[in-house]
């Protein structure tokens, strides 16, 4: 990062392989959400439970989860739309179906199919030049 800091990344689910006992107990808590017998993870667990009861935290946490859900949903929709466009392009390149049939098959608008057809025609013309 060029800021003279050191970043250590742990795989919490592999806590059993950690040699340092304190770190192993912490990673086990992170992985299992069950405090161990040591004071640190017991205090940490108690603090987490107390924070969970805080209305402001719960509201912020819910908003954060909703935001993450929205981003995930938008990403999925973008991926689906991209797949539909690729399917339409492939069907256009095969030159077997009408634009209306491709519209139905790929579940995209006729206008979009026509735009893609023009794009493919331009690509073909550039290849032949």
N, CA, C and O atoms as CSV, one atom per row, in Angstrom:
chain,resi,resn,atom,element,x,y,z
A,1,UNK,N,N,0.821,-1.202,0.000
A,1,UNK,CA,C,0.000,0.000,0.000
A,1,UNK,C,C,0.866,1.268,0.000
A,1,UNK,O,O,0.359,2.383,-0.127
A,2,UNK,N,N,2.137,1.079,0.140
A,2,UNK,CA,C,3.094,2.168,0.120
A,2,UNK,C,C,2.827,3.202,1.209
A,2,UNK,O,O,3.149,4.379,1.050
A,3,UNK,N,N,2.223,2.742,2.343
A,3,UNK,CA,C,2.002,3.657,3.460
A,3,UNK,C,C,2.743,3.180,4.704
A,3,UNK,O,O,2.476,3.643,5.813
A,4,UNK,N,N,3.680,2.245,4.508
A,4,UNK,CA,C,4.514,1.677,5.557
A,4,UNK,C,C,3.710,0.913,6.607
A,4,UNK,O,O,4.197,0.661,7.709
A,5,UNK,N,N,2.488,0.552,6.261
A,5,UNK,CA,C,1.688,-0.251,7.181
A,5,UNK,C,C,1.831,-1.722,6.804
A,5,UNK,O,O,2.238,-2.060,5.692
A,6,UNK,N,N,1.495,-2.572,7.738
A,6,UNK,CA,C,1.528,-4.008,7.512
A,6,UNK,C,C,0.113,-4.528,7.675
A,6,UNK,O,O,-0.545,-4.264,8.681
A,7,UNK,N,N,-0.348,-5.263,6.687
A,7,UNK,CA,C,-1.692,-5.834,6.728
A,7,UNK,C,C,-1.553,-7.331,6.920
A,7,UNK,O,O,-0.809,-7.990,6.195
A,8,UNK,N,N,-2.271,-7.870,7.900
A,8,UNK,CA,C,-2.276,-9.304,8.141
A,8,UNK,C,C,-3.697,-9.783,7.901
A,8,UNK,O,O,-4.647,-9.257,8.480
A,9,UNK,N,N,-3.834,-10.782,7.044
A,9,UNK,CA,C,-5.152,-11.311,6.710
A,9,UNK,C,C,-5.216,-12.747,7.195
A,9,UNK,O,O,-4.350,-13.566,6.886
A,10,UNK,N,N,-6.259,-13.036,7.960
A,10,UNK,CA,C,-6.444,-14.381,8.495
A,10,UNK,C,C,-7.665,-15.033,7.871
A,10,UNK,O,O,-8.638,-14.356,7.537
A,11,UNK,N,N,-7.612,-16.326,7.718
A,11,UNK,CA,C,-8.769,-17.115,7.337
A,11,UNK,C,C,-9.348,-17.641,8.648
A,11,UNK,O,O,-8.845,-18.620,9.201
A,12,UNK,N,N,-10.400,-16.996,9.147
A,12,UNK,CA,C,-10.939,-17.335,10.465
A,12,UNK,C,C,-11.402,-18.783,10.533
A,12,UNK,O,O,-11.327,-19.406,11.592
A,13,UNK,N,N,-11.877,-19.321,9.426
A,13,UNK,CA,C,-12.368,-20.700,9.462
A,13,UNK,C,C,-11.235,-21.709,9.624
A,13,UNK,O,O,-11.488,-22.875,9.926
A,14,UNK,N,N,-10.003,-21.283,9.430
A,14,UNK,CA,C,-8.842,-22.163,9.608
A,14,UNK,C,C,-8.171,-21.878,10.949
A,14,UNK,O,O,-6.958,-22.041,11.085
A,15,UNK,N,N,-8.948,-21.459,11.928
A,15,UNK,CA,C,-8.405,-21.073,13.233
A,15,UNK,C,C,-7.596,-22.185,13.892
A,15,UNK,O,O,-6.667,-21.901,14.648
A,16,UNK,N,N,-7.928,-23.433,13.624
A,16,UNK,CA,C,-7.231,-24.549,14.271
A,16,UNK,C,C,-5.752,-24.618,13.891
A,16,UNK,O,O,-4.949,-25.172,14.641
A,17,UNK,N,N,-5.385,-24.064,12.741
A,17,UNK,CA,C,-3.989,-24.100,12.311
A,17,UNK,C,C,-3.138,-22.976,12.900
A,17,UNK,O,O,-1.913,-23.005,12.781
A,18,UNK,N,N,-3.768,-21.992,13.529
A,18,UNK,CA,C,-3.026,-20.860,14.095
A,18,UNK,C,C,-2.222,-21.319,15.310
A,18,UNK,O,O,-2.750,-21.960,16.219
A,19,UNK,N,N,-0.931,-20.975,15.304
A,19,UNK,CA,C,-0.050,-21.385,16.397
A,19,UNK,C,C,-0.219,-20.513,17.647
A,19,UNK,O,O,-0.130,-21.008,18.770
A,20,UNK,N,N,-0.464,-19.217,17.444
A,20,UNK,CA,C,-0.616,-18.305,18.581
A,20,UNK,C,C,-1.975,-18.552,19.245
A,20,UNK,O,O,-3.019,-18.398,18.611
A,21,UNK,N,N,-1.951,-18.932,20.513
A,21,UNK,CA,C,-3.170,-19.313,21.227
A,21,UNK,C,C,-4.192,-18.173,21.287
A,21,UNK,O,O,-5.382,-18.409,21.081
A,22,UNK,N,N,-3.750,-16.952,21.562
A,22,UNK,CA,C,-4.684,-15.819,21.659
A,22,UNK,C,C,-5.371,-15.555,20.317
A,22,UNK,O,O,-6.583,-15.348,20.251
A,23,UNK,N,N,-4.579,-15.567,19.270
A,23,UNK,CA,C,-5.144,-15.339,17.936
A,23,UNK,C,C,-6.070,-16.493,17.569
A,23,UNK,O,O,-7.140,-16.271,17.002
A,24,UNK,N,N,-5.668,-17.730,17.887
A,24,UNK,CA,C,-6.514,-18.885,17.585
A,24,UNK,C,C,-7.875,-18.771,18.276
A,24,UNK,O,O,-8.901,-19.062,17.662
A,25,UNK,N,N,-7.896,-18.348,19.555
A,25,UNK,CA,C,-9.176,-18.202,20.271
A,25,UNK,C,C,-10.030,-17.103,19.642
A,25,UNK,O,O,-11.246,-17.247,19.521
A,26,UNK,N,N,-9.383,-15.999,19.240
A,26,UNK,CA,C,-10.118,-14.908,18.601
A,26,UNK,C,C,-10.707,-15.367,17.262
A,26,UNK,O,O,-11.879,-15.119,16.977
A,27,UNK,N,N,-9.890,-16.034,16.449
A,27,UNK,CA,C,-10.369,-16.508,15.150
A,27,UNK,C,C,-11.487,-17.534,15.314
A,27,UNK,O,O,-12.429,-17.565,14.521
A,28,UNK,N,N,-11.382,-18.372,16.341
A,28,UNK,CA,C,-12.448,-19.344,16.600
A,28,UNK,C,C,-13.746,-18.618,16.927
A,28,UNK,O,O,-14.819,-19.019,16.476
A,29,UNK,N,N,-13.645,-17.542,17.718
A,29,UNK,CA,C,-14.837,-16.753,18.040
A,29,UNK,C,C,-15.424,-16.137,16.762
A,29,UNK,O,O,-16.635,-16.183,16.544
A,30,UNK,N,N,-14.565,-15.570,15.934
A,30,UNK,CA,C,-15.025,-14.952,14.682
A,30,UNK,C,C,-15.697,-15.996,13.791
A,30,UNK,O,O,-16.734,-15.725,13.185
A,31,UNK,N,N,-15.111,-17.178,13.714
A,31,UNK,CA,C,-15.629,-18.223,12.842
A,31,UNK,C,C,-16.913,-18.858,13.367
A,31,UNK,O,O,-17.835,-19.132,12.599
A,32,UNK,N,N,-16.969,-19.091,14.677
A,32,UNK,CA,C,-18.093,-19.850,15.245
A,32,UNK,C,C,-19.112,-18.989,15.982
A,32,UNK,O,O,-20.227,-19.434,16.256
A,33,UNK,N,N,-18.726,-17.754,16.303
A,33,UNK,CA,C,-19.565,-16.833,17.086
A,33,UNK,C,C,-19.821,-17.375,18.500
A,33,UNK,O,O,-20.809,-17.015,19.141
A,34,UNK,N,N,-18.933,-18.230,18.968
A,34,UNK,CA,C,-19.038,-18.779,20.325
A,34,UNK,C,C,-17.805,-18.354,21.103
A,34,UNK,O,O,-16.684,-18.685,20.717
A,35,UNK,N,N,-17.999,-17.617,22.205
A,35,UNK,CA,C,-16.832,-17.192,22.983
A,35,UNK,C,C,-16.153,-18.389,23.632
A,35,UNK,O,O,-16.800,-19.366,24.011
A,36,UNK,N,N,-14.844,-18.288,23.750
A,36,UNK,CA,C,-14.088,-19.355,24.412
A,36,UNK,C,C,-14.106,-19.128,25.925
A,36,UNK,O,O,-14.958,-18.417,26.458
A,37,UNK,N,N,-13.166,-19.738,26.576
A,37,UNK,CA,C,-13.071,-19.622,28.033
A,37,UNK,C,C,-12.219,-18.437,28.469
A,37,UNK,O,O,-12.138,-18.141,29.661
A,38,UNK,N,N,-11.587,-17.761,27.523
A,38,UNK,CA,C,-10.713,-16.640,27.879
A,38,UNK,C,C,-11.522,-15.358,28.057
A,38,UNK,O,O,-12.615,-15.216,27.509
A,39,UNK,N,N,-10.967,-14.432,28.829
A,39,UNK,CA,C,-11.647,-13.165,29.133
A,39,UNK,C,C,-11.891,-12.322,27.894
A,39,UNK,O,O,-12.945,-11.698,27.766
A,40,UNK,N,N,-10.921,-12.297,26.972
A,40,UNK,CA,C,-11.050,-11.424,25.809
A,40,UNK,C,C,-12.263,-11.785,24.960
A,40,UNK,O,O,-13.079,-10.916,24.653
A,41,UNK,N,N,-12.392,-13.052,24.577
A,41,UNK,CA,C,-13.522,-13.417,23.717
A,41,UNK,C,C,-14.846,-13.333,24.472
A,41,UNK,O,O,-15.886,-13.075,23.866
A,42,UNK,N,N,-14.819,-13.549,25.796
A,42,UNK,CA,C,-16.053,-13.372,26.584
A,42,UNK,C,C,-16.481,-11.902,26.580
A,42,UNK,O,O,-17.658,-11.594,26.394
A,43,UNK,N,N,-15.508,-10.988,26.789
A,43,UNK,CA,C,-15.815,-9.543,26.766
A,43,UNK,C,C,-16.260,-9.113,25.377
A,43,UNK,O,O,-17.200,-8.332,25.234
A,44,UNK,N,N,-15.588,-9.621,24.361
A,44,UNK,CA,C,-15.935,-9.294,22.989
A,44,UNK,C,C,-17.354,-9.748,22.671
A,44,UNK,O,O,-18.128,-9.002,22.072
A,45,UNK,N,N,-17.692,-10.948,23.065
A,45,UNK,CA,C,-19.032,-11.476,22.833
A,45,UNK,C,C,-20.084,-10.646,23.567
A,45,UNK,O,O,-21.141,-10.353,23.009
A,46,UNK,N,N,-19.802,-10.270,24.805
A,46,UNK,CA,C,-20.739,-9.453,25.586
A,46,UNK,C,C,-20.926,-8.083,24.930
A,46,UNK,O,O,-22.037,-7.554,24.899
A,47,UNK,N,N,-19.847,-7.517,24.412
A,47,UNK,CA,C,-19.936,-6.220,23.738
A,47,UNK,C,C,-20.760,-6.324,22.467
A,47,UNK,O,O,-21.584,-5.455,22.184
A,48,UNK,N,N,-20.542,-7.374,21.707
A,48,UNK,CA,C,-21.303,-7.578,20.476
A,48,UNK,C,C,-22.789,-7.715,20.793
A,48,UNK,O,O,-23.624,-7.114,20.117
A,49,UNK,N,N,-23.122,-8.493,21.807
A,49,UNK,CA,C,-24.527,-8.677,22.190
A,49,UNK,C,C,-25.144,-7.358,22.642
A,49,UNK,O,O,-26.295,-7.069,22.315
A,50,UNK,N,N,-24.388,-6.556,23.391
A,50,UNK,CA,C,-24.890,-5.258,23.850
A,50,UNK,C,C,-25.145,-4.327,22.661
A,50,UNK,O,O,-26.155,-3.624,22.622
A,51,UNK,N,N,-24.240,-4.327,21.709
A,51,UNK,CA,C,-24.389,-3.475,20.528
A,51,UNK,C,C,-25.595,-3.911,19.709
A,51,UNK,O,O,-26.314,-3.072,19.165
A,52,UNK,N,N,-25.820,-5.218,19.617
A,52,UNK,CA,C,-26.969,-5.720,18.863
A,52,UNK,C,C,-28.286,-5.197,19.421
A,52,UNK,O,O,-29.259,-5.065,18.679
A,53,UNK,N,N,-28.333,-4.901,20.703
A,53,UNK,CA,C,-29.553,-4.397,21.341
A,53,UNK,C,C,-29.740,-2.893,21.142
A,53,UNK,O,O,-30.812,-2.358,21.427
A,54,UNK,N,N,-28.711,-2.215,20.658
A,54,UNK,CA,C,-28.759,-0.775,20.452
A,54,UNK,C,C,-29.599,-0.465,19.217
A,54,UNK,O,O,-29.288,-0.922,18.117
A,55,UNK,N,N,-30.677,0.322,19.406
A,55,UNK,CA,C,-31.593,0.623,18.296
A,55,UNK,C,C,-30.912,1.343,17.141
A,55,UNK,O,O,-31.192,1.042,15.981
A,56,UNK,N,N,-30.025,2.288,17.432
A,56,UNK,CA,C,-29.327,3.025,16.374
A,56,UNK,C,C,-28.464,2.068,15.559
A,56,UNK,O,O,-28.466,2.119,14.329
A,57,UNK,N,N,-27.736,1.206,16.236
A,57,UNK,CA,C,-26.898,0.234,15.532
A,57,UNK,C,C,-27.761,-0.673,14.667
A,57,UNK,O,O,-27.429,-0.918,13.507
A,58,UNK,N,N,-28.848,-1.167,15.207
A,58,UNK,CA,C,-29.721,-2.070,14.461
A,58,UNK,C,C,-30.279,-1.381,13.223
A,58,UNK,O,O,-30.387,-1.990,12.158
A,59,UNK,N,N,-30.632,-0.111,13.369
A,59,UNK,CA,C,-31.144,0.647,12.233
A,59,UNK,C,C,-30.062,0.820,11.166
A,59,UNK,O,O,-30.312,0.611,9.979
A,60,UNK,N,N,-28.859,1.203,11.601
A,60,UNK,CA,C,-27.745,1.381,10.665
A,60,UNK,C,C,-27.380,0.054,9.993
A,60,UNK,O,O,-27.105,0.018,8.794
A,61,UNK,N,N,-27.380,-1.024,10.763
A,61,UNK,CA,C,-27.049,-2.342,10.240
A,61,UNK,C,C,-28.076,-2.780,9.199
A,61,UNK,O,O,-27.720,-3.320,8.151
A,62,UNK,N,N,-29.357,-2.543,9.499
A,62,UNK,CA,C,-30.417,-2.900,8.548
A,62,UNK,C,C,-30.269,-2.092,7.255
A,62,UNK,O,O,-30.427,-2.628,6.158
A,63,UNK,N,N,-29.964,-0.797,7.395
A,63,UNK,CA,C,-29.777,0.054,6.214
A,63,UNK,C,C,-28.586,-0.421,5.391
A,63,UNK,O,O,-28.635,-0.428,4.161
A,64,UNK,N,N,-27.518,-0.819,6.075
A,64,UNK,CA,C,-26.327,-1.309,5.381
A,64,UNK,C,C,-26.657,-2.597,4.625
A,64,UNK,O,O,-26.246,-2.766,3.476
A,65,UNK,N,N,-27.395,-3.501,5.265
A,65,UNK,CA,C,-27.772,-4.748,4.598
A,65,UNK,C,C,-28.680,-4.487,3.404
A,65,UNK,O,O,-28.547,-5.141,2.369
A,66,UNK,N,N,-29.598,-3.541,3.539
A,66,UNK,CA,C,-30.480,-3.198,2.429
A,66,UNK,C,C,-29.672,-2.635,1.264
A,66,UNK,O,O,-29.925,-2.963,0.105
A,67,UNK,N,N,-28.705,-1.791,1.581
A,67,UNK,CA,C,-27.822,-1.218,0.563
A,67,UNK,C,C,-27.054,-2.328,-0.150
A,67,UNK,O,O,-26.971,-2.339,-1.379
A,68,UNK,N,N,-26.492,-3.262,0.619
A,68,UNK,CA,C,-25.763,-4.392,0.021
A,68,UNK,C,C,-26.688,-5.225,-0.860
A,68,UNK,O,O,-26.289,-5.661,-1.940
A,69,UNK,N,N,-27.915,-5.446,-0.409
A,69,UNK,CA,C,-28.894,-6.212,-1.180
A,69,UNK,C,C,-29.192,-5.501,-2.505
A,69,UNK,O,O,-29.252,-6.131,-3.561
A,70,UNK,N,N,-29.376,-4.180,-2.432
A,70,UNK,CA,C,-29.650,-3.406,-3.647
A,70,UNK,C,C,-28.504,-3.521,-4.643
A,70,UNK,O,O,-28.732,-3.700,-5.840
A,71,UNK,N,N,-27.285,-3.418,-4.154
A,71,UNK,CA,C,-26.110,-3.511,-5.035
A,71,UNK,C,C,-26.033,-4.900,-5.655
A,71,UNK,O,O,-25.764,-5.035,-6.849
A,72,UNK,N,N,-26.266,-5.928,-4.852
A,72,UNK,CA,C,-26.233,-7.301,-5.360
A,72,UNK,C,C,-27.308,-7.510,-6.415
A,72,UNK,O,O,-27.056,-8.122,-7.453
A,73,UNK,N,N,-28.504,-7.002,-6.149
A,73,UNK,CA,C,-29.611,-7.140,-7.098
A,73,UNK,C,C,-29.291,-6.432,-8.406
A,73,UNK,O,O,-29.530,-6.978,-9.483
A,74,UNK,N,N,-28.753,-5.219,-8.320
A,74,UNK,CA,C,-28.396,-4.485,-9.536
A,74,UNK,C,C,-27.319,-5.227,-10.331
A,74,UNK,O,O,-27.370,-5.269,-11.560
A,75,UNK,N,N,-26.351,-5.810,-9.630
A,75,UNK,CA,C,-25.290,-6.550,-10.311
A,75,UNK,C,C,-25.859,-7.775,-11.023
A,75,UNK,O,O,-25.482,-8.074,-12.156
A,76,UNK,N,N,-26.765,-8.477,-10.354
A,76,UNK,CA,C,-27.389,-9.647,-10.985
A,76,UNK,C,C,-28.179,-9.233,-12.216
A,76,UNK,O,O,-28.093,-9.875,-13.263
A,77,UNK,N,N,-28.951,-8.154,-12.086
A,77,UNK,CA,C,-29.747,-7.681,-13.217
A,77,UNK,C,C,-28.859,-7.279,-14.379
A,77,UNK,O,O,-29.175,-7.555,-15.536
A,78,UNK,N,N,-27.742,-6.622,-14.070
A,78,UNK,CA,C,-26.814,-6.214,-15.125
A,78,UNK,C,C,-26.236,-7.450,-15.809
A,78,UNK,O,O,-26.073,-7.466,-17.029
A,79,UNK,N,N,-25.925,-8.484,-15.026
A,79,UNK,CA,C,-25.402,-9.723,-15.593
A,79,UNK,C,C,-26.418,-10.416,-16.469
A,79,UNK,O,O,-26.074,-10.938,-17.530
A,80,UNK,N,N,-27.672,-10.430,-16.038
A,80,UNK,CA,C,-28.741,-11.044,-16.830
A,80,UNK,C,C,-28.937,-10.277,-18.125
A,80,UNK,O,O,-29.080,-10.876,-19.192
A,81,UNK,N,N,-28.945,-8.962,-18.037
A,81,UNK,CA,C,-29.113,-8.134,-19.240
A,81,UNK,C,C,-27.959,-8.377,-20.211
A,81,UNK,O,O,-28.166,-8.475,-21.420
A,82,UNK,N,N,-26.744,-8.472,-19.673
A,82,UNK,CA,C,-25.575,-8.730,-20.522
A,82,UNK,C,C,-25.708,-10.082,-21.221
A,82,UNK,O,O,-25.374,-10.211,-22.399
A,83,UNK,N,N,-26.193,-11.085,-20.497
A,83,UNK,CA,C,-26.388,-12.420,-21.083
A,83,UNK,C,C,-27.440,-12.378,-22.185
A,83,UNK,O,O,-27.286,-13.035,-23.215
A,84,UNK,N,N,-28.504,-11.613,-21.977
A,84,UNK,CA,C,-29.547,-11.482,-23.004
A,84,UNK,C,C,-28.998,-10.827,-24.272
A,84,UNK,O,O,-29.311,-11.242,-25.388
A,85,UNK,N,N,-28.190,-9.817,-24.080
A,85,UNK,CA,C,-27.597,-9.107,-25.221
A,85,UNK,C,C,-26.658,-10.041,-25.988
A,85,UNK,O,O,-26.666,-10.062,-27.219
A,86,UNK,N,N,-25.849,-10.813,-25.258
A,86,UNK,CA,C,-24.944,-11.760,-25.926
A,86,UNK,C,C,-25.733,-12.814,-26.688
A,86,UNK,O,O,-25.356,-13.196,-27.796
A,87,UNK,N,N,-26.835,-13.286,-26.095
A,87,UNK,CA,C,-27.676,-14.277,-26.786
A,87,UNK,C,C,-28.246,-13.676,-28.072
A,87,UNK,O,O,-28.248,-14.319,-29.122
A,88,UNK,N,N,-28.722,-12.450,-27.975
A,88,UNK,CA,C,-29.278,-11.790,-29.160
A,88,UNK,C,C,-28.205,-11.616,-30.233
A,88,UNK,O,O,-28.475,-11.827,-31.415
A,89,UNK,N,N,-26.998,-11.237,-29.836
A,89,UNK,CA,C,-25.913,-11.083,-30.809
A,89,UNK,C,C,-25.611,-12.413,-31.501
A,89,UNK,O,O,-25.425,-12.468,-32.717
A,90,UNK,N,N,-25.566,-13.472,-30.711
A,90,UNK,CA,C,-25.289,-14.787,-31.290
A,90,UNK,C,C,-26.380,-15.190,-32.274
A,90,UNK,O,O,-26.091,-15.726,-33.344
A,91,UNK,N,N,-27.624,-14.934,-31.912
A,91,UNK,CA,C,-28.740,-15.258,-32.812
A,91,UNK,C,C,-28.674,-14.419,-34.082
A,91,UNK,O,O,-28.957,-14.921,-35.170
A,92,UNK,N,N,-28.308,-13.161,-33.958
A,92,UNK,CA,C,-28.165,-12.304,-35.134
A,92,UNK,C,C,-27.051,-12.817,-36.040
A,92,UNK,O,O,-27.205,-12.842,-37.261
A,93,UNK,N,N,-25.942,-13.221,-35.454
A,93,UNK,CA,C,-24.817,-13.723,-36.252
A,93,UNK,C,C,-25.190,-15.010,-36.994
A,93,UNK,O,O,-24.689,-15.267,-38.088
A,94,UNK,N,N,-26.068,-15.812,-36.395
A,94,UNK,CA,C,-26.509,-17.055,-37.039
A,94,UNK,C,C,-27.409,-16.760,-38.236
A,94,UNK,O,O,-27.520,-17.564,-39.161
A,95,UNK,N,N,-28.049,-15.588,-38.199
A,95,UNK,CA,C,-28.877,-15.119,-39.312
A,95,UNK,C,C,-29.984,-16.124,-39.688
A,95,UNK,O,O,-30.234,-16.373,-40.867
A,96,UNK,N,N,-30.635,-16.692,-38.669
A,96,UNK,CA,C,-31.683,-17.687,-38.901
A,96,UNK,C,C,-33.065,-17.181,-38.477
A,96,UNK,O,O,-34.086,-17.679,-38.952
A,97,UNK,N,N,-33.091,-16.190,-37.582
A,97,UNK,CA,C,-34.356,-15.706,-37.035
A,97,UNK,C,C,-34.587,-14.249,-37.403
A,97,UNK,O,O,-33.644,-13.506,-37.674
A,98,UNK,N,N,-35.847,-13.851,-37.409
A,98,UNK,CA,C,-36.176,-12.442,-37.638
A,98,UNK,C,C,-35.859,-11.655,-36.369
A,98,UNK,O,O,-35.656,-12.226,-35.297
A,99,UNK,N,N,-35.823,-10.351,-36.515
A,99,UNK,CA,C,-35.582,-9.497,-35.351
A,99,UNK,C,C,-36.679,-9.681,-34.299
A,99,UNK,O,O,-36.406,-9.645,-33.099
A,100,UNK,N,N,-37.895,-9.874,-34.747
A,100,UNK,CA,C,-39.012,-10.068,-33.814
A,100,UNK,C,C,-38.848,-11.377,-33.039
A,100,UNK,O,O,-39.121,-11.435,-31.840
A,101,UNK,N,N,-38.405,-12.418,-33.730
A,101,UNK,CA,C,-38.180,-13.707,-33.068
A,101,UNK,C,C,-37.040,-13.620,-32.055
A,101,UNK,O,O,-37.111,-14.207,-30.976
A,102,UNK,N,N,-36.000,-12.889,-32.411
A,102,UNK,CA,C,-34.873,-12.697,-31.495
A,102,UNK,C,C,-35.324,-11.898,-30.272
A,102,UNK,O,O,-34.897,-12.176,-29.152
A,103,UNK,N,N,-36.187,-10.908,-30.494
A,103,UNK,CA,C,-36.736,-10.124,-29.392
A,103,UNK,C,C,-37.405,-11.041,-28.369
A,103,UNK,O,O,-37.207,-10.898,-27.162
A,104,UNK,N,N,-38.193,-11.977,-28.871
A,104,UNK,CA,C,-38.890,-12.918,-27.977
A,104,UNK,C,C,-37.914,-13.896,-27.331
A,104,UNK,O,O,-38.009,-14.172,-26.135
A,105,UNK,N,N,-36.985,-14.415,-28.113
A,105,UNK,CA,C,-36.054,-15.425,-27.607
A,105,UNK,C,C,-35.118,-14.864,-26.536
A,105,UNK,O,O,-34.854,-15.518,-25.527
A,106,UNK,N,N,-34.623,-13.659,-26.763
A,106,UNK,CA,C,-33.652,-13.067,-25.838
A,106,UNK,C,C,-34.304,-12.187,-24.777
A,106,UNK,O,O,-33.644,-11.740,-23.839
A,107,UNK,N,N,-35.612,-11.942,-24.932
A,107,UNK,CA,C,-36.355,-11.117,-23.980
A,107,UNK,C,C,-35.755,-9.712,-23.853
A,107,UNK,O,O,-35.553,-9.200,-22.752
A,108,UNK,N,N,-35.478,-9.109,-25.008
A,108,UNK,CA,C,-35.047,-7.709,-25.046
A,108,UNK,C,C,-35.885,-6.983,-26.088
A,108,UNK,O,O,-36.595,-7.605,-26.878
A,109,UNK,N,N,-35.792,-5.670,-26.076
A,109,UNK,CA,C,-36.651,-4.868,-26.948
A,109,UNK,C,C,-36.233,-4.999,-28.418
A,109,UNK,O,O,-35.083,-5.302,-28.736
A,110,UNK,N,N,-37.197,-4.764,-29.287
A,110,UNK,CA,C,-36.940,-4.773,-30.726
A,110,UNK,C,C,-35.923,-3.698,-31.084
A,110,UNK,O,O,-35.047,-3.914,-31.922
A,111,UNK,N,N,-36.044,-2.551,-30.452
A,111,UNK,CA,C,-35.101,-1.456,-30.706
A,111,UNK,C,C,-33.669,-1.902,-30.391
A,111,UNK,O,O,-32.742,-1.607,-31.145
A,112,UNK,N,N,-33.497,-2.612,-29.275
A,112,UNK,CA,C,-32.165,-3.084,-28.892
A,112,UNK,C,C,-31.647,-4.107,-29.895
A,112,UNK,O,O,-30.469,-4.085,-30.252
A,113,UNK,N,N,-32.517,-5.001,-30.351
A,113,UNK,CA,C,-32.121,-5.997,-31.358
A,113,UNK,C,C,-31.674,-5.281,-32.631
A,113,UNK,O,O,-30.678,-5.673,-33.238
A,114,UNK,N,N,-32.388,-4.250,-33.037
A,114,UNK,CA,C,-32.026,-3.502,-34.242
A,114,UNK,C,C,-30.679,-2.798,-34.055
A,114,UNK,O,O,-29.856,-2.764,-34.970
A,115,UNK,N,N,-30.462,-2.240,-32.866
A,115,UNK,CA,C,-29.168,-1.604,-32.585
A,115,UNK,C,C,-28.035,-2.622,-32.666
A,115,UNK,O,O,-26.976,-2.348,-33.230
A,116,UNK,N,N,-28.276,-3.798,-32.092
A,116,UNK,CA,C,-27.257,-4.852,-32.133
A,116,UNK,C,C,-27.006,-5.322,-33.559
A,116,UNK,O,O,-25.867,-5.602,-33.933
A,117,UNK,N,N,-28.056,-5.409,-34.347
A,117,UNK,CA,C,-27.912,-5.813,-35.752
A,117,UNK,C,C,-27.039,-4.817,-36.494
A,117,UNK,O,O,-26.181,-5.209,-37.285
A,118,UNK,N,N,-27.251,-3.532,-36.245
A,118,UNK,CA,C,-26.429,-2.497,-36.883
A,118,UNK,C,C,-24.979,-2.609,-36.431
A,118,UNK,O,O,-24.056,-2.455,-37.232
A,119,UNK,N,N,-24.788,-2.874,-35.156
A,119,UNK,CA,C,-23.439,-3.027,-34.598
A,119,UNK,C,C,-22.716,-4.211,-35.256
A,119,UNK,O,O,-21.542,-4.106,-35.613
A,120,UNK,N,N,-23.415,-5.320,-35.411
A,120,UNK,CA,C,-22.834,-6.511,-36.034
A,120,UNK,C,C,-22.540,-6.255,-37.509
A,120,UNK,O,O,-21.508,-6.687,-38.021
A,121,UNK,N,N,-23.437,-5.561,-38.185
A,121,UNK,CA,C,-23.213,-5.223,-39.593
A,121,UNK,C,C,-21.968,-4.349,-39.741
A,121,UNK,O,O,-21.179,-4.539,-40.666
A,122,UNK,N,N,-21.797,-3.403,-38.840
A,122,UNK,CA,C,-20.616,-2.539,-38.857
A,122,UNK,C,C,-19.352,-3.364,-38.638
A,122,UNK,O,O,-18.340,-3.147,-39.304
A,123,UNK,N,N,-19.414,-4.315,-37.698
A,123,UNK,CA,C,-18.262,-5.187,-37.440
A,123,UNK,C,C,-17.902,-5.987,-38.697
A,123,UNK,O,O,-16.728,-6.102,-39.049
A,124,UNK,N,N,-18.913,-6.536,-39.368
A,124,UNK,CA,C,-18.675,-7.325,-40.578
A,124,UNK,C,C,-18.035,-6.467,-41.658
A,124,UNK,O,O,-17.104,-6.906,-42.333
A,125,UNK,N,N,-18.537,-5.230,-41.825
A,125,UNK,CA,C,-18.011,-4.325,-42.854
A,125,UNK,C,C,-16.552,-3.976,-42.559
A,125,UNK,O,O,-15.740,-3.870,-43.478
A,126,UNK,N,N,-16.221,-3.800,-41.281
A,126,UNK,CA,C,-14.842,-3.454,-40.927
A,126,UNK,C,C,-13.903,-4.631,-41.181
A,126,UNK,O,O,-12.738,-4.434,-41.524
A,127,UNK,N,N,-14.404,-5.843,-41.014
A,127,UNK,CA,C,-13.576,-7.038,-41.251
A,127,UNK,C,C,-13.301,-7.236,-42.739
A,127,UNK,O,O,-12.237,-7.726,-43.119
A,128,UNK,N,N,-14.262,-6.854,-43.578
A,128,UNK,CA,C,-14.098,-7.059,-45.025
A,128,UNK,C,C,-13.251,-5.975,-45.673
A,128,UNK,O,O,-12.774,-6.148,-46.794
A,129,UNK,N,N,-13.065,-4.890,-44.997
A,129,UNK,CA,C,-12.259,-3.781,-45.578
A,129,UNK,C,C,-10.784,-4.047,-45.503
A,129,UNK,O,O,-9.985,-3.221,-45.944
